[in-house]
Short mmCIF file of C-alpha atoms in Angstrom, two decimals:
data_model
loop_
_atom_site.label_atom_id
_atom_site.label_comp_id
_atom_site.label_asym_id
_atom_site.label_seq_id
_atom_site.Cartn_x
_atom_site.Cartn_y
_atom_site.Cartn_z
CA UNK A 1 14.05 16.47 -20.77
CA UNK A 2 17.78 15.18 -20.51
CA UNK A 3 18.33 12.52 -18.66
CA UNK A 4 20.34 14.11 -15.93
CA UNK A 5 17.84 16.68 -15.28
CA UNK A 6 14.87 13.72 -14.59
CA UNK A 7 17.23 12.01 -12.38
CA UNK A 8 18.46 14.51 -10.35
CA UNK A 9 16.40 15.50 -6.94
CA UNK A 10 14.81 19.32 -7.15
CA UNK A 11 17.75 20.18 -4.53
CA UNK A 12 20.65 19.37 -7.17
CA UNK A 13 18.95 20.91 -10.45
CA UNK A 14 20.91 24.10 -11.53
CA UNK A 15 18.89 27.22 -10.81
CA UNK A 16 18.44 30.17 -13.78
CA UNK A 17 18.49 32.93 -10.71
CA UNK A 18 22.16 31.21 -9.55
CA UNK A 19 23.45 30.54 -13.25
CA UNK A 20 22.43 34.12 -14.86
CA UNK A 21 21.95 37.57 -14.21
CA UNK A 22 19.14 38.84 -15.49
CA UNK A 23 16.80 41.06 -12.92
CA UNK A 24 15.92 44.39 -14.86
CA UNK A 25 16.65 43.56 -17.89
CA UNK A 26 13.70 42.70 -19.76
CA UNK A 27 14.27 43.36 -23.35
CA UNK A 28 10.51 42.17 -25.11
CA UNK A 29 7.38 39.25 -24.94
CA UNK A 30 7.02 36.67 -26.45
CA UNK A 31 3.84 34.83 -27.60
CA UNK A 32 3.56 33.11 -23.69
CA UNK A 33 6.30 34.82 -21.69
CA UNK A 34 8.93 37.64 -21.14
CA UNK A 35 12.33 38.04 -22.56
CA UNK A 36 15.42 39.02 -20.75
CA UNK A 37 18.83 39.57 -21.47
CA UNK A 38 21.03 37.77 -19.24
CA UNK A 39 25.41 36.98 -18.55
CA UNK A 40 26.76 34.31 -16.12
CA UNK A 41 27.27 35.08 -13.08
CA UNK A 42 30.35 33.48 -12.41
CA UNK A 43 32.23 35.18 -15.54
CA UNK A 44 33.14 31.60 -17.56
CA UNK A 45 32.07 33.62 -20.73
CA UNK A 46 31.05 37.29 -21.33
CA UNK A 47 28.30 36.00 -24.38
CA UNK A 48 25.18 37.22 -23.99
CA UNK A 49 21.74 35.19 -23.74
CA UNK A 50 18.42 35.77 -23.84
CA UNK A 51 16.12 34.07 -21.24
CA UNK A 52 12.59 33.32 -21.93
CA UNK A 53 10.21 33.13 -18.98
CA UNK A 54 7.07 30.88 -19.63
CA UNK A 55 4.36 33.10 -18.18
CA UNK A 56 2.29 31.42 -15.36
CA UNK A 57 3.21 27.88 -13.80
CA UNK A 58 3.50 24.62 -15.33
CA UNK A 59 3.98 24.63 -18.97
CA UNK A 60 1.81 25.09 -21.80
CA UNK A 61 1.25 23.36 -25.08
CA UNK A 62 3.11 26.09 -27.10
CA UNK A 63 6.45 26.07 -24.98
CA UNK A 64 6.22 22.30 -25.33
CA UNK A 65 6.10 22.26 -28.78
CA UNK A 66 8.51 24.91 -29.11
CA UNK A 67 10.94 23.30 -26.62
CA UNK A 68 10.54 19.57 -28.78
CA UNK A 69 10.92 21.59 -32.34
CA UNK A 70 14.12 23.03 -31.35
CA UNK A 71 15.56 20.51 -29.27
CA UNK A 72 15.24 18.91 -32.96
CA UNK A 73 16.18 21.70 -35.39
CA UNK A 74 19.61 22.49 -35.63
CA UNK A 75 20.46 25.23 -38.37
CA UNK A 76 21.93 28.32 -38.36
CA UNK A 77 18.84 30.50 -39.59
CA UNK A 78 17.11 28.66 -36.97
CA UNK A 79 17.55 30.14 -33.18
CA UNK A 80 19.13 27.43 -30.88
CA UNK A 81 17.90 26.85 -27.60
CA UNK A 82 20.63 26.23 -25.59
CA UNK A 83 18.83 25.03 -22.33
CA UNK A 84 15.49 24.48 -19.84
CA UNK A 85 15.26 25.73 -16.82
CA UNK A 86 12.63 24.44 -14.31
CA UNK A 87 12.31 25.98 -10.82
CA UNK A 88 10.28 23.96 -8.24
CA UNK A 89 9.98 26.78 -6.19
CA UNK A 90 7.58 29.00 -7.95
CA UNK A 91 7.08 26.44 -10.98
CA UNK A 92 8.53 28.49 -13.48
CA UNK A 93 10.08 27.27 -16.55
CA UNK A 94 12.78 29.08 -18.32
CA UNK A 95 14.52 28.98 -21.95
CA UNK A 96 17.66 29.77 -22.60
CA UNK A 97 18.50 31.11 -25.81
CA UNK A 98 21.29 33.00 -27.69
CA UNK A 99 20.78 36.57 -27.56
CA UNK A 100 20.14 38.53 -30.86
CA UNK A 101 20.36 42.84 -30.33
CA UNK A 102 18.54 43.51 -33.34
CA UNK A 103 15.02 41.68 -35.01
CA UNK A 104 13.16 43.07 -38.30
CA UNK A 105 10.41 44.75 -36.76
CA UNK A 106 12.96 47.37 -35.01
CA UNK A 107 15.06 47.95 -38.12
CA UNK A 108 12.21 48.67 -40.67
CA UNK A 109 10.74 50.92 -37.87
CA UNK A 110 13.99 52.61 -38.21
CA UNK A 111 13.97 53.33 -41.84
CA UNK A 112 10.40 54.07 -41.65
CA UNK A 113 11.15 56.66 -38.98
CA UNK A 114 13.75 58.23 -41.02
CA UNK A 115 11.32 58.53 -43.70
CA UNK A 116 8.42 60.01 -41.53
CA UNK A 117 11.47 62.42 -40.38
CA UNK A 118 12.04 63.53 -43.68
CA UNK A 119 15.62 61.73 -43.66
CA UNK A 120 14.73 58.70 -46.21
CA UNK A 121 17.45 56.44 -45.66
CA UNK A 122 16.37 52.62 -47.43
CA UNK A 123 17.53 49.61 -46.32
CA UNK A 124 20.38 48.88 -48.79
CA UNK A 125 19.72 46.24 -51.49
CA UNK A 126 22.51 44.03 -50.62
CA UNK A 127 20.93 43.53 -47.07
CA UNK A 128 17.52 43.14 -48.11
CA UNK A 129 19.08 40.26 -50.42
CA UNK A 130 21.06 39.12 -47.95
CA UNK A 131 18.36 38.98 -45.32
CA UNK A 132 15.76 37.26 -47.95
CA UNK A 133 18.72 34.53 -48.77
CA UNK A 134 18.65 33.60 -44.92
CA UNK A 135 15.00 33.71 -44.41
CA UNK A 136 14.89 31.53 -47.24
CA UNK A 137 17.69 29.12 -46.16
CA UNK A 138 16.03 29.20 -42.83
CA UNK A 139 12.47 28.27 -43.66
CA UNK A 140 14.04 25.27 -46.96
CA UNK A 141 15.95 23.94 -43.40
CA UNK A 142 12.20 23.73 -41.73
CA UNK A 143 9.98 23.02 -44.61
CA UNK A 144 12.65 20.02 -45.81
CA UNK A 145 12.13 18.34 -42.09
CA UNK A 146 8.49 18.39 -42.47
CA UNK A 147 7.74 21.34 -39.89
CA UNK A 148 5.57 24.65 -40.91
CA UNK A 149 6.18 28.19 -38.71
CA UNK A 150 3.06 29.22 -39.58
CA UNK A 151 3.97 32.79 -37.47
CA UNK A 152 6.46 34.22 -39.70
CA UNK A 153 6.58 38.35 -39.51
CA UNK A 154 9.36 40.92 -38.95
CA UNK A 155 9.68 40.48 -35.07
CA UNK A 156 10.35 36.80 -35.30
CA UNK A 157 13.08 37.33 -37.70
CA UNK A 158 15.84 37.88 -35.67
CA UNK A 159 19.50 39.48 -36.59
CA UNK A 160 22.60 38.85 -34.52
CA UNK A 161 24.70 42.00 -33.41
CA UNK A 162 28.63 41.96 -32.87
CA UNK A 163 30.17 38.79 -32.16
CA UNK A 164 30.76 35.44 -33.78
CA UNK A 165 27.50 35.04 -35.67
CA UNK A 166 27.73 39.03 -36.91
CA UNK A 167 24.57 40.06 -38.83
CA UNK A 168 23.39 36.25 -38.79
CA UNK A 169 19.41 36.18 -39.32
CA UNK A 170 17.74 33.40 -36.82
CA UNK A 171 14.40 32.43 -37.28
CA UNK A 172 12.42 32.68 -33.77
CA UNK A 173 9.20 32.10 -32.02
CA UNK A 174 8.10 28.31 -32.98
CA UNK A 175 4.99 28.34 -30.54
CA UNK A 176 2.62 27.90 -33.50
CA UNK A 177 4.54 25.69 -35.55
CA UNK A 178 3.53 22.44 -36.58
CA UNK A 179 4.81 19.17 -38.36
CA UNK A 180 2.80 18.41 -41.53
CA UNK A 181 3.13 15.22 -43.51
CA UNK A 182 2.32 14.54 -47.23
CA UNK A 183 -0.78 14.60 -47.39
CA UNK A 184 -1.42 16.93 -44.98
CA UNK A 185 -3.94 16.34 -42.23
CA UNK A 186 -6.56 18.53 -41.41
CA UNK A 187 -5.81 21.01 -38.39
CA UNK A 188 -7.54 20.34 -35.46
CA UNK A 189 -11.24 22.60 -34.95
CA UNK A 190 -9.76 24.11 -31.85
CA UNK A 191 -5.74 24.92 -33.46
CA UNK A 192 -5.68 29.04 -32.96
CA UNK A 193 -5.95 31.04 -36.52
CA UNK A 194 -1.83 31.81 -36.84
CA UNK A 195 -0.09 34.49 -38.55
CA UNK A 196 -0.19 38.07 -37.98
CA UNK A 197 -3.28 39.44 -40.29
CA UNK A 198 -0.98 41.40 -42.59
CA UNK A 199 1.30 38.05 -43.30
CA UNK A 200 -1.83 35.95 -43.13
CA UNK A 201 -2.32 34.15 -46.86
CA UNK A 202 -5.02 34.38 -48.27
CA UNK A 203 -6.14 30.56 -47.97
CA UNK A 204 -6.05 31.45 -44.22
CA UNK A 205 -8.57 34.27 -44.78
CA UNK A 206 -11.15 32.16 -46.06
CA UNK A 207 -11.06 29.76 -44.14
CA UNK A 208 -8.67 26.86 -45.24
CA UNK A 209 -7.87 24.10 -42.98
CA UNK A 210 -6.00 21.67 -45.04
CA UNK A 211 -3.35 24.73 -45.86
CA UNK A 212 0.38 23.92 -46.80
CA UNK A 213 3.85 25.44 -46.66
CA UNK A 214 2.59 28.03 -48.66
CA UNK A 215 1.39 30.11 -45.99
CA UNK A 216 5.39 30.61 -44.94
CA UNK A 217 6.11 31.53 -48.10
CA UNK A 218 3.28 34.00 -48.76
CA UNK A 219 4.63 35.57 -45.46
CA UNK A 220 8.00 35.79 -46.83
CA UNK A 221 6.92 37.51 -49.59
CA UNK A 222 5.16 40.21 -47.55
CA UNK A 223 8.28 40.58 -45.47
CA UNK A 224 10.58 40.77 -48.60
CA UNK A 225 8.26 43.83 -49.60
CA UNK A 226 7.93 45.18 -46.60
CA UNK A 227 11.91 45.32 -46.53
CA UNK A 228 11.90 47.68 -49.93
CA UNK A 229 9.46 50.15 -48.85
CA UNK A 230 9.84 49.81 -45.26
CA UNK A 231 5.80 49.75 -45.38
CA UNK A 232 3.41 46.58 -44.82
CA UNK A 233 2.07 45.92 -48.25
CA UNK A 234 -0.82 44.55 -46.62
CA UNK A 235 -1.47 47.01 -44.24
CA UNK A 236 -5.41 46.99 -42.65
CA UNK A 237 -6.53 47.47 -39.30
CA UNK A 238 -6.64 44.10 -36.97
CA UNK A 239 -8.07 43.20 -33.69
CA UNK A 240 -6.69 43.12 -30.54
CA UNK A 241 -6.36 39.58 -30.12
CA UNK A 242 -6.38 36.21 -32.58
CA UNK A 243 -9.79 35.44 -33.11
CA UNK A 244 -10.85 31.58 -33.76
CA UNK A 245 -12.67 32.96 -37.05
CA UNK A 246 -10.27 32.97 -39.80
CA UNK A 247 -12.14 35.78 -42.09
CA UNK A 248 -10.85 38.82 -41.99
CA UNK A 249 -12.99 40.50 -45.07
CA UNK A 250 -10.63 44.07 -45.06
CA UNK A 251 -7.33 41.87 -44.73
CA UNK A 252 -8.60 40.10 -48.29
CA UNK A 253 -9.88 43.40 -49.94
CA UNK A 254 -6.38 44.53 -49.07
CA UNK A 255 -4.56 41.81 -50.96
CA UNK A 256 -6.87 42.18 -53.27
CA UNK A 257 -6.67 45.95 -53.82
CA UNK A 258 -2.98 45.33 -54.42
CA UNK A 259 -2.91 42.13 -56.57
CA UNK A 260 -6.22 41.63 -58.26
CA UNK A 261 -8.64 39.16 -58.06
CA UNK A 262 -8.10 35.57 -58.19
CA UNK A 263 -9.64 33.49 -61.59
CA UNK A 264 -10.19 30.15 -61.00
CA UNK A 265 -7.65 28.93 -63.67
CA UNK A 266 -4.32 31.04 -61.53
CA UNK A 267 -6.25 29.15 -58.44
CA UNK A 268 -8.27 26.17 -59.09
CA UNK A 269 -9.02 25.38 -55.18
CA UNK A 270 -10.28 28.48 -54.54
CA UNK A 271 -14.04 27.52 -54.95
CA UNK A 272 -12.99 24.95 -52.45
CA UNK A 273 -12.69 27.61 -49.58
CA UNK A 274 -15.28 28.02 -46.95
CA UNK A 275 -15.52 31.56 -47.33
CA UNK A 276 -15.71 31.66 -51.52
CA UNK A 277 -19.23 32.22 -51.09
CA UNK A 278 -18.34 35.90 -49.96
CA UNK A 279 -16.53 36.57 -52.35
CA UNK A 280 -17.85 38.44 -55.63
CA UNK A 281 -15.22 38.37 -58.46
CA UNK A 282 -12.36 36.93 -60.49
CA UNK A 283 -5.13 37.70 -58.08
CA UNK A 284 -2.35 35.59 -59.69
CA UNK A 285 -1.80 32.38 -56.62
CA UNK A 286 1.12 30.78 -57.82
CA UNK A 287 3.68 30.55 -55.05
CA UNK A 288 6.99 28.64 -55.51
CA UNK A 289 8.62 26.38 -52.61
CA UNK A 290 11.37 27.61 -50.62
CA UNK A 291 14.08 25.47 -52.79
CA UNK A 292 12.75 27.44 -55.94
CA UNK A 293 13.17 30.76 -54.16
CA UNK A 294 16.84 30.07 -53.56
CA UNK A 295 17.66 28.87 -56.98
CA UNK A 296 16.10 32.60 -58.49
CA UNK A 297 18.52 34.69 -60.40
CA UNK A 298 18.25 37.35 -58.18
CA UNK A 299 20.71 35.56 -55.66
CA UNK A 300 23.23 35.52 -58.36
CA UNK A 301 23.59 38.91 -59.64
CA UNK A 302 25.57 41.35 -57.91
CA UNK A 303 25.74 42.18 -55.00
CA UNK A 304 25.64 38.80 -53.67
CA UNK A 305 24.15 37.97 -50.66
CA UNK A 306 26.39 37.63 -47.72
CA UNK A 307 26.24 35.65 -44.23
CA UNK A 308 26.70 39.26 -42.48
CA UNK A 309 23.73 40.94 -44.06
CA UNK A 310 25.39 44.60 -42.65
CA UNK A 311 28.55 43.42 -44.95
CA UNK A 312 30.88 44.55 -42.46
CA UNK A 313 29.78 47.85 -42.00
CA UNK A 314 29.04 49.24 -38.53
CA UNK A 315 26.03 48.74 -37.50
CA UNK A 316 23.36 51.96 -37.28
CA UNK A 317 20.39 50.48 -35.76
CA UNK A 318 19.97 51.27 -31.34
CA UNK A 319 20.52 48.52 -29.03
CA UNK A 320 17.36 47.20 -27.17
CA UNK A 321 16.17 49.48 -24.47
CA UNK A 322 15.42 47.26 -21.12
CA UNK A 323 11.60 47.77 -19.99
CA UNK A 324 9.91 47.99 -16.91
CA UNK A 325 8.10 45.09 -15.63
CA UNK A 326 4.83 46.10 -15.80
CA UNK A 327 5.04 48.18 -19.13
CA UNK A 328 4.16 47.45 -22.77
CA UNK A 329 6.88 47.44 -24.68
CA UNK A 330 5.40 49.74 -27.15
CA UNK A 331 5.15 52.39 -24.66
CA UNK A 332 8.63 52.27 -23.89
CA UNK A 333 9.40 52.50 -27.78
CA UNK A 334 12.13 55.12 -28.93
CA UNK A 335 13.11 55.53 -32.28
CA UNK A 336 16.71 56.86 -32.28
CA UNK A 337 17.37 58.70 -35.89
CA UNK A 338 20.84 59.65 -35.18
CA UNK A 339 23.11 58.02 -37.68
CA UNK A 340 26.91 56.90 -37.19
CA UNK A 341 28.93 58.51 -39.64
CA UNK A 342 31.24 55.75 -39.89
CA UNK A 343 28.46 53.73 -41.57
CA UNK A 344 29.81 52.39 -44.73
CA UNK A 345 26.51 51.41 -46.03
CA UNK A 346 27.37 52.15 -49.81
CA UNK A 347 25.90 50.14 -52.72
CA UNK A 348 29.11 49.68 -54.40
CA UNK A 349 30.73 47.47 -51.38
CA UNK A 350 32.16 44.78 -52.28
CA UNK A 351 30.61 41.60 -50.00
CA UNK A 352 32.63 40.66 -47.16
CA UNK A 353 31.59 36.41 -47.47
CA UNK A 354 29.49 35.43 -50.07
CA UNK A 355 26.78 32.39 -48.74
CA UNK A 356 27.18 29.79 -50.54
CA UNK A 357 23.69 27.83 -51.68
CA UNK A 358 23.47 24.79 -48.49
CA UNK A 359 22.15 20.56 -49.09
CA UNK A 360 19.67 21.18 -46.22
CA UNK A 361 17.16 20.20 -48.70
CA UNK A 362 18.29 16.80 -49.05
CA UNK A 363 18.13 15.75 -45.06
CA UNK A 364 16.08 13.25 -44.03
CA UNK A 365 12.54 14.45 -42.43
CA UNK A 366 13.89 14.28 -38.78
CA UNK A 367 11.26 12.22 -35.94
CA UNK A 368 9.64 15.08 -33.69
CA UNK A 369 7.56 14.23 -31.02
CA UNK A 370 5.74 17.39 -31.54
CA UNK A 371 -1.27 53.53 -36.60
CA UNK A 372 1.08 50.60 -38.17
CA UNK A 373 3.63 50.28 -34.63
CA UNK A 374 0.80 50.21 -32.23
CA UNK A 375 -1.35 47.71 -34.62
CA UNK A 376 1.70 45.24 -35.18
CA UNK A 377 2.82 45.07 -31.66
CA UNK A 378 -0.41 44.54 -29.72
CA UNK A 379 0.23 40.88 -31.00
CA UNK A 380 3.28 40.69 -29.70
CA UNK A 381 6.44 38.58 -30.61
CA UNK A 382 9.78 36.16 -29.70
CA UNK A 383 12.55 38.25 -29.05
#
């Protein structure tokens, strides 16, 4: 915590219910609390923020380690957290975040809605690039200061609406991230199996414990084709809940349905796994680091990617809808098909800004303490 907030007396800490307005307005969950979109009261600014609620009292391991990562991490694919709230009164803690009106999850459900509606309208190619690019840039920004996500999935890839930071992606929800080092240490027994089954590599599936920054990039990739056909590519059935046993058996025939088997010579650790023994056959496994991704040809042919991934169009996708308190927010889900007919969204427009390709490779490692809707939701995300 800042200094001025451990010196000061309970009495003379600011409060979030005196600073923001916010009652009603619950917008998602995140993995340990509830999301609301909140102004100042007292009108300094008419930006809006999103304020995280730490479910429960006290504090838990995840905010902490979400709250020291970001404190850290300064990028602008990476979500900022602007402050920390702590309220003696009911023990509360609170995050305060910029607020971003649109995530992944909600636009592919939009195309795919569309499509189940018999109005196919695909995201256009210049914003899937231009969404990729940022993921990318995003996760090179982590993976170069020695810190995996480990939870990467459509609803923790957040998109800015209007304002300064138009059609900006941000990278949320760090409760499950971790800093590795080289070599990388073996997870503890009792770390939680991360990533959403359908994002979930496949090292994770059988078992791996020593795993690397591969797992953010296999996610990527599943995102990336999720973005073209507005479809998991990995689709299966999952439990409720995040089980401690990392093998899933219909999450790897899945993968392996759709990529083929892996021979030991495309993965040579793959005998190493503790759940090869349930496995029957000889799937390409050759994954390429963040830095590689960004240097692929695909980022330089036209159209270019650009840091407004709507390129300046207006934007077609609904606004959140605020939920009530004691609802799931996947009952309160509506899908609104209507499209603006301003929408510009044309494949020959030119970009507005082109992104140029950033050093954040060559920081330093910083020092840190440290069906398909209702399926994908029940393990629900940052907003």
């Amino acid at each position: 915590m800042d200094y001025d907030f451990k010196t000061k007396l309970a009495a003379e800490r600011e409060r979030v219910e005196d600073l923001f307005e916010y009652e009603g307005c619950k917008v998602g969950r995140g993995t340990y609390g509830h999301v609301y979109k909140a102004k100042r009261k007292d009108g300094k600014d008419e930006k809006e923020y999103a304020l995280k609620q730490i479910e429960g009292t006290g504090i838990s391991m995840s905010a902490c380690r979400e709250i020291a990562l970001l404190r850290e991490l300064k990028h602008p694919n990476v979500i900022a957290l602007q402050k920390v709230f702590l309220s003696h009164s009911d023990r509360k803690v609170w995050l305060l975040f910029d607020y971003a009106e649109h995530d992944l999850w909600h636009i592919i459900k939009f195309h795919r809605a569309s499509k189940a509606n018999k109005k196919p309208m695909q995201l256009p190619r210049g914003m899937v690039k231009s969404l990729l690019y940022q993921i990318l840039d995003g996760i090179h920004y982590l993976h170069a200061n020695w810190v995996l996500h480990r939870d990467l999935k459509p609803a923790n890839i957040l998109v800015m609406g209007e304002g300064p930071e138009r059609g900006r992606v941000k990278i949320a929800d760090m409760g499950f991230a971790r800093l590795f080092n080289s070599p990388l240490k073996p997870l503890a027994d009792l770390d939680p199996v991360v990533v959403t089954f359908w994002y979930r590599a496949p090292e994770l599936l059988l078992g791996a414990r020593h795993y690397t920054k591969a797992i953010d990039i296999w996610a990527i990739g599943c995102i990336f084709a999720e973005l073209l056909t507005s479809e998991p590519i990995f689709h299966c059935r999952q439990e409720d809940i995040k089980t401690s046993n990392p093998f899933h058996h219909d999450q790897l025939d899945r993968i392996f349905s759709v990529m083929g088997f892996p021979a030991d010579k495309d993965w040579e650790d793959i005998r190493k796994m503790p759940e090869y023994p349930t496995l029957q056959k000889d799937f390409r496994r050759t994954t390429i680091t963040s830095e590689q991704a960004l240097q692929d040809p695909y980022f330089l042919e036209e159209p270019l990617p650009t840091s407004d991934v709507f390129a300046g169009c207006q934007i077609p996708y609904p606004k959140r809808e605020f939920l009530n308190e004691d609802e799931p927010e996947e009952k309160t889900e509506k899908v609104q098909l209507h499209l603006t007919q301003q929408c510009c969204w044309t494949e020959d427009i030119p970009p507005t800004k082109n992104i140029q390709p950033t050093a954040s490779c060559g920081q330093r490692p910083m020092t840190i303490d440290e069906g398909l809707e209702d399926d994908q939701h029940k393990l629900s995300s940052n907003r």
